[in-house]
Amino acid sequence: MRFTPFHSVLLLSLYFAEGFPAGLMVHVIPPVLREHGVPLEYIGLIKMLAFPWVLKFLWAPWVDRYNLFQLGLHKGWIITAIGVVSGLLLWLGTMHPGHLGAWGILLFMLILVCLNFGAATQDIATDGLAVKLLPPPMRGWGNALQVGGYKVGMIVSASLLLMAIDKIGWGLSLYSMAAILVCCLIPIMLFDERPLGETPGSDENLREGESKSPVSLALILNTYLSFLRQPGMIYWVAVLLLFKMPDSLASGMIKPMLVDKGMSLSDVGVVTLLSSLVGVAAVFAGGGFYDRFGPRICLVSLSLLQALALAMYSIVSGGATDMPVVLAVAIFEQIVDSMANVALFAMMMYYCRKEHEGADFTLQACIQVIVSGAAGVFSGFVAKMLGYDGLFIAAGVISLLVASQVLHYFRMDPDAVREWRRLKEAPAE
């Protein structure tokens, strides 16, 4: 199957849908809670509710294997997951996080866990579909669509939601977000998945060659162990563990810091909106950068730029809170983050084996989230101990160490670059 403009729209819409829960968790709830006086260390702990993103590899083989509701191997899971997340957003609209009692807070957190579970499941199916749709020479561009769609989703669910809360209230804002999310179902409903090899309506509803073997613990272990035995994997896993950790350490405290410096939710929303819009444009520059120069130059240079971008937030926390300064720092950080994500995800696709695309990409994503997720959880404690200035400077220093680890990976596994060149030159099917 050739990659067509419709496939671009399809991937944009699906990753847009994934950005909704992330925008709510990362950019909306922290400043809303901070505005109501919640301590920083508790705000950081909110990220623990995103644990389904760390554990999604446990059910990825099922998503990668079963044809749910006979709609298509990936299509059925995607439609179901988006529908569930839309319903949960409607439920959240009835519960303002600043006006809840003890039991209400517990229910609110449970809904957020379910929201993340639904979005993580959609991510497994969407990533598997993307790997199959994208020929190797287009993976830089394809991952630009992935990161761009995801960031646009975060813009709508974060920036516009922060501004809307002040104008029309929490409930109506969430209901509007749910309605927009439902519209993301249109492209996937029009998509015919059968040319990829999955035939809705087959008796077994399983991948060819494995139709009579149910998913078991042994099969899951064998799937992931064989993935980890690939040449150079130990060094690549080290990169996955560390690459996004400094960004996660810093990013969770950016919005609370801006609130503490006297910015309103609307002002924070404007900063997030404008910087995210520039970040969306930057993903396509990141895709071109990767396709032109390859993984080594991209990952090393962007690690170094990430160190500078994160450390620059210490200027804002130190008192330079004029809107032009805040915007300049936020825009630079978003450009670097967008380009880095494109390069990382494109490289992850090269390690995905045929017929295991969703599970292999998911395992890499989970590995990447382990350390970065922990950093985000404890970011509030670090900010309380070191102050905002110390937090952002520490994140920049750690990013410099990450750049050295990336260099070490390419020294220990030089075949990675040669394989990228070979796949890049391979003709599209």
mmCIF file of N, CA and C in Angstrom, residues 284-351:
data_model
loop_
_atom_site.group_PDB
_atom_site.id
_atom_site.type_symbol
_atom_site.label_atom_id
_atom_site.label_comp_id
_atom_site.label_asym_id
_atom_site.label_seq_id
_atom_site.Cartn_x
_atom_site.Cartn_y
_atom_site.Cartn_z
ATOM 1 N N PHE A 284 8.067 19.607 11.429
ATOM 2 C CA PHE A 284 8.353 19.330 10.019
ATOM 3 C C PHE A 284 9.811 19.665 9.692
ATOM 4 N N ALA A 285 10.350 20.680 10.373
ATOM 5 C CA ALA A 285 11.786 20.932 10.256
ATOM 6 C C ALA A 285 12.564 19.764 10.852
ATOM 7 N N GLY A 286 12.048 19.213 11.950
ATOM 8 C CA GLY A 286 12.692 18.056 12.559
ATOM 9 C C GLY A 286 12.674 16.842 11.647
ATOM 10 N N GLY A 287 11.552 16.626 10.948
ATOM 11 C CA GLY A 287 11.465 15.515 10.013
ATOM 12 C C GLY A 287 12.454 15.661 8.866
ATOM 13 N N GLY A 288 12.561 16.879 8.330
ATOM 14 C CA GLY A 288 13.524 17.119 7.264
ATOM 15 C C GLY A 288 14.955 16.999 7.746
ATOM 16 N N PHE A 289 15.224 17.485 8.953
ATOM 17 C CA PHE A 289 16.554 17.387 9.555
ATOM 18 C C PHE A 289 16.969 15.928 9.701
ATOM 19 N N TYR A 290 16.047 15.107 10.182
ATOM 20 C CA TYR A 290 16.344 13.681 10.360
ATOM 21 C C TYR A 290 16.552 12.983 9.019
ATOM 22 N N ASP A 291 15.666 13.221 8.076
ATOM 23 C CA ASP A 291 15.786 12.570 6.767
ATOM 24 C C ASP A 291 17.068 12.982 6.046
ATOM 25 N N ARG A 292 17.528 14.205 6.309
ATOM 26 C CA ARG A 292 18.729 14.707 5.617
ATOM 27 C C ARG A 292 20.021 14.253 6.303
ATOM 28 N N PHE A 293 20.082 14.330 7.632
ATOM 29 C CA PHE A 293 21.357 14.119 8.327
ATOM 30 C C PHE A 293 21.424 12.816 9.120
ATOM 31 N N GLY A 294 20.285 12.159 9.348
ATOM 32 C CA GLY A 294 20.319 10.879 10.028
ATOM 33 C C GLY A 294 20.263 10.964 11.543
ATOM 34 N N PRO A 295 20.180 9.816 12.203
ATOM 35 C CA PRO A 295 19.932 9.786 13.644
ATOM 36 C C PRO A 295 21.079 10.309 14.491
ATOM 37 N N ARG A 296 22.330 10.059 14.125
ATOM 38 C CA ARG A 296 23.443 10.445 14.998
ATOM 39 C C ARG A 296 23.523 11.963 15.161
ATOM 40 N N ILE A 297 23.584 12.681 14.060
ATOM 41 C CA ILE A 297 23.687 14.141 14.138
ATOM 42 C C ILE A 297 22.464 14.734 14.830
ATOM 43 N N CYS A 298 21.273 14.215 14.495
ATOM 44 C CA CYS A 298 20.036 14.753 15.071
ATOM 45 C C CYS A 298 19.977 14.559 16.584
ATOM 46 N N LEU A 299 20.170 13.328 17.051
ATOM 47 C CA LEU A 299 20.005 13.042 18.466
ATOM 48 C C LEU A 299 21.059 13.740 19.323
ATOM 49 N N VAL A 300 22.298 13.797 18.848
ATOM 50 C CA VAL A 300 23.352 14.447 19.631
ATOM 51 C C VAL A 300 23.137 15.955 19.688
ATOM 52 N N SER A 301 22.917 16.582 18.539
ATOM 53 C CA SER A 301 22.765 18.038 18.519
ATOM 54 C C SER A 301 21.530 18.489 19.279
ATOM 55 N N LEU A 302 20.448 17.719 19.176
ATOM 56 C CA LEU A 302 19.221 18.117 19.869
ATOM 57 C C LEU A 302 19.323 17.892 21.373
ATOM 58 N N SER A 303 20.118 16.937 21.810
ATOM 59 C CA SER A 303 20.374 16.786 23.248
ATOM 60 C C SER A 303 21.094 18.016 23.794
ATOM 61 N N LEU A 304 22.063 18.519 23.038
ATOM 62 C CA LEU A 304 22.793 19.707 23.463
ATOM 63 C C LEU A 304 21.887 20.941 23.495
ATOM 64 N N LEU A 305 21.048 21.080 22.469
ATOM 65 C CA LEU A 305 20.113 22.210 22.443
ATOM 66 C C LEU A 305 19.074 22.099 23.552
ATOM 67 N N GLN A 306 18.675 20.866 23.886
ATOM 68 C CA GLN A 306 17.735 20.666 24.988
ATOM 69 C C GLN A 306 18.330 21.143 26.305
ATOM 70 N N ALA A 307 19.609 20.913 26.510
ATOM 71 C CA ALA A 307 20.274 21.382 27.728
ATOM 72 C C ALA A 307 20.171 22.901 27.847
ATOM 73 N N LEU A 308 20.423 23.597 26.746
ATOM 74 C CA LEU A 308 20.336 25.053 26.758
ATOM 75 C C LEU A 308 18.907 25.523 26.982
ATOM 76 N N ALA A 309 17.941 24.887 26.295
ATOM 77 C CA ALA A 309 16.541 25.309 26.384
ATOM 78 C C ALA A 309 16.004 25.175 27.807
ATOM 79 N N LEU A 310 16.301 24.058 28.465
ATOM 80 C CA LEU A 310 15.787 23.843 29.826
ATOM 81 C C LEU A 310 16.456 24.776 30.823
ATOM 82 N N ALA A 311 17.768 24.975 30.683
ATOM 83 C CA ALA A 311 18.472 25.869 31.609
ATOM 84 C C ALA A 311 17.979 27.307 31.474
ATOM 85 N N MET A 312 17.529 27.680 30.285
ATOM 86 C CA MET A 312 17.063 29.054 30.073
ATOM 87 C C MET A 312 15.823 29.387 30.891
ATOM 88 N N TYR A 313 15.058 28.376 31.317
ATOM 89 C CA TYR A 313 13.887 28.658 32.152
ATOM 90 C C TYR A 313 14.291 29.222 33.514
ATOM 91 N N SER A 314 15.548 29.043 33.911
ATOM 92 C CA SER A 314 15.999 29.643 35.167
ATOM 93 C C SER A 314 15.994 31.166 35.072
ATOM 94 N N ILE A 315 16.086 31.706 33.849
ATOM 95 C CA ILE A 315 15.981 33.154 33.659
ATOM 96 C C ILE A 315 14.595 33.639 34.059
ATOM 97 N N VAL A 316 13.575 32.885 33.638
ATOM 98 C CA VAL A 316 12.195 33.249 33.972
ATOM 99 C C VAL A 316 11.948 33.090 35.463
ATOM 100 N N SER A 317 12.345 31.945 36.019
ATOM 101 C CA SER A 317 12.123 31.722 37.452
ATOM 102 C C SER A 317 12.916 32.698 38.307
ATOM 103 N N GLY A 318 14.005 33.257 37.725
ATOM 104 C CA GLY A 318 14.791 34.244 38.459
ATOM 105 C C GLY A 318 14.176 35.630 38.474
ATOM 106 N N GLY A 319 13.089 35.847 37.756
ATOM 107 C CA GLY A 319 12.385 37.126 37.828
ATOM 108 C C GLY A 319 12.103 37.779 36.495
ATOM 109 N N ALA A 320 12.631 37.256 35.391
ATOM 110 C CA ALA A 320 12.385 37.848 34.068
ATOM 111 C C ALA A 320 11.054 37.333 33.529
ATOM 112 N N THR A 321 9.967 37.890 34.048
ATOM 113 C CA THR A 321 8.627 37.372 33.736
ATOM 114 C C THR A 321 7.854 38.244 32.750
ATOM 115 N N ASP A 322 8.527 39.157 32.078
ATOM 116 C CA ASP A 322 7.849 39.910 31.020
ATOM 117 C C ASP A 322 7.406 38.949 29.933
ATOM 118 N N MET A 323 6.242 39.187 29.379
ATOM 119 C CA MET A 323 5.678 38.262 28.401
ATOM 120 C C MET A 323 6.623 37.981 27.230
ATOM 121 N N PRO A 324 7.323 38.981 26.655
ATOM 122 C CA PRO A 324 8.236 38.657 25.541
ATOM 123 C C PRO A 324 9.344 37.684 25.941
ATOM 124 N N VAL A 325 9.876 37.829 27.164
ATOM 125 C CA VAL A 325 10.941 36.928 27.625
ATOM 126 C C VAL A 325 10.399 35.517 27.813
ATOM 127 N N VAL A 326 9.250 35.425 28.483
ATOM 128 C CA VAL A 326 8.646 34.112 28.717
ATOM 129 C C VAL A 326 8.335 33.425 27.398
ATOM 130 N N LEU A 327 7.782 34.170 26.454
ATOM 131 C CA LEU A 327 7.454 33.601 25.147
ATOM 132 C C LEU A 327 8.706 33.134 24.408
ATOM 133 N N ALA A 328 9.773 33.927 24.453
ATOM 134 C CA ALA A 328 11.001 33.552 23.757
ATOM 135 C C ALA A 328 11.576 32.246 24.293
ATOM 136 N N VAL A 329 11.605 32.119 25.620
ATOM 137 C CA VAL A 329 12.130 30.900 26.240
ATOM 138 C C VAL A 329 11.230 29.709 25.913
ATOM 139 N N ALA A 330 9.906 29.912 26.045
ATOM 140 C CA ALA A 330 8.959 28.821 25.798
ATOM 141 C C ALA A 330 9.003 28.373 24.339
ATOM 142 N N ILE A 331 9.114 29.302 23.420
ATOM 143 C CA ILE A 331 9.147 28.964 21.994
ATOM 144 C C ILE A 331 10.415 28.182 21.660
ATOM 145 N N PHE A 332 11.551 28.627 22.174
ATOM 146 C CA PHE A 332 12.804 27.917 21.909
ATOM 147 C C PHE A 332 12.750 26.488 22.447
ATOM 148 N N GLU A 333 12.229 26.345 23.657
ATOM 149 C CA GLU A 333 12.137 25.010 24.262
ATOM 150 C C GLU A 333 11.205 24.106 23.455
ATOM 151 N N GLN A 334 10.116 24.641 22.945
ATOM 152 C CA GLN A 334 9.177 23.847 22.165
ATOM 153 C C GLN A 334 9.753 23.447 20.811
ATOM 154 N N ILE A 335 10.533 24.324 20.200
ATOM 155 C CA ILE A 335 11.182 23.969 18.930
ATOM 156 C C ILE A 335 12.118 22.781 19.126
ATOM 157 N N VAL A 336 12.946 22.858 20.161
ATOM 158 C CA VAL A 336 13.899 21.779 20.429
ATOM 159 C C VAL A 336 13.169 20.489 20.783
ATOM 160 N N ASP A 337 12.156 20.594 21.637
ATOM 161 C CA ASP A 337 11.411 19.411 22.063
ATOM 162 C C ASP A 337 10.731 18.731 20.881
ATOM 163 N N SER A 338 10.135 19.516 19.992
ATOM 164 C CA SER A 338 9.443 18.948 18.832
ATOM 165 C C SER A 338 10.409 18.206 17.918
ATOM 166 N N MET A 339 11.529 18.821 17.612
ATOM 167 C CA MET A 339 12.499 18.197 16.721
ATOM 168 C C MET A 339 13.117 16.955 17.352
ATOM 169 N N ALA A 340 13.352 17.006 18.672
ATOM 170 C CA ALA A 340 13.927 15.848 19.366
ATOM 171 C C ALA A 340 12.963 14.667 19.353
ATOM 172 N N ASN A 341 11.686 14.929 19.556
ATOM 173 C CA ASN A 341 10.692 13.850 19.542
ATOM 174 C C ASN A 341 10.615 13.172 18.177
ATOM 175 N N VAL A 342 10.654 13.976 17.113
ATOM 176 C CA VAL A 342 10.609 13.408 15.767
ATOM 177 C C VAL A 342 11.789 12.465 15.548
ATOM 178 N N ALA A 343 12.993 12.908 15.912
ATOM 179 C CA ALA A 343 14.188 12.090 15.709
ATOM 180 C C ALA A 343 14.137 10.809 16.532
ATOM 181 N N LEU A 344 13.706 10.918 17.784
ATOM 182 C CA LEU A 344 13.651 9.745 18.657
ATOM 183 C C LEU A 344 12.641 8.726 18.146
ATOM 184 N N PHE A 345 11.433 9.178 17.788
ATOM 185 C CA PHE A 345 10.391 8.256 17.343
ATOM 186 C C PHE A 345 10.738 7.625 15.993
ATOM 187 N N ALA A 346 11.361 8.406 15.105
ATOM 188 C CA ALA A 346 11.759 7.841 13.820
ATOM 189 C C ALA A 346 12.794 6.734 14.020
ATOM 190 N N MET A 347 13.735 6.944 14.917
ATOM 191 C CA MET A 347 14.734 5.922 15.195
ATOM 192 C C MET A 347 14.089 4.690 15.818
ATOM 193 N N MET A 348 13.086 4.877 16.657
ATOM 194 C CA MET A 348 12.394 3.750 17.272
ATOM 195 C C MET A 348 11.734 2.862 16.212
ATOM 196 N N MET A 349 11.249 3.453 15.143
ATOM 197 C CA MET A 349 10.594 2.669 14.101
ATOM 198 C C MET A 349 11.556 1.695 13.426
ATOM 199 N N TYR A 350 12.836 2.051 13.348
ATOM 200 C CA TYR A 350 13.794 1.189 12.689
ATOM 201 C C TYR A 350 14.049 -0.104 13.461
ATOM 202 N N TYR A 351 13.698 -0.114 14.740
ATOM 203 C CA TYR A 351 13.875 -1.322 15.542
ATOM 204 C C TYR A 351 12.613 -2.178 15.594
#
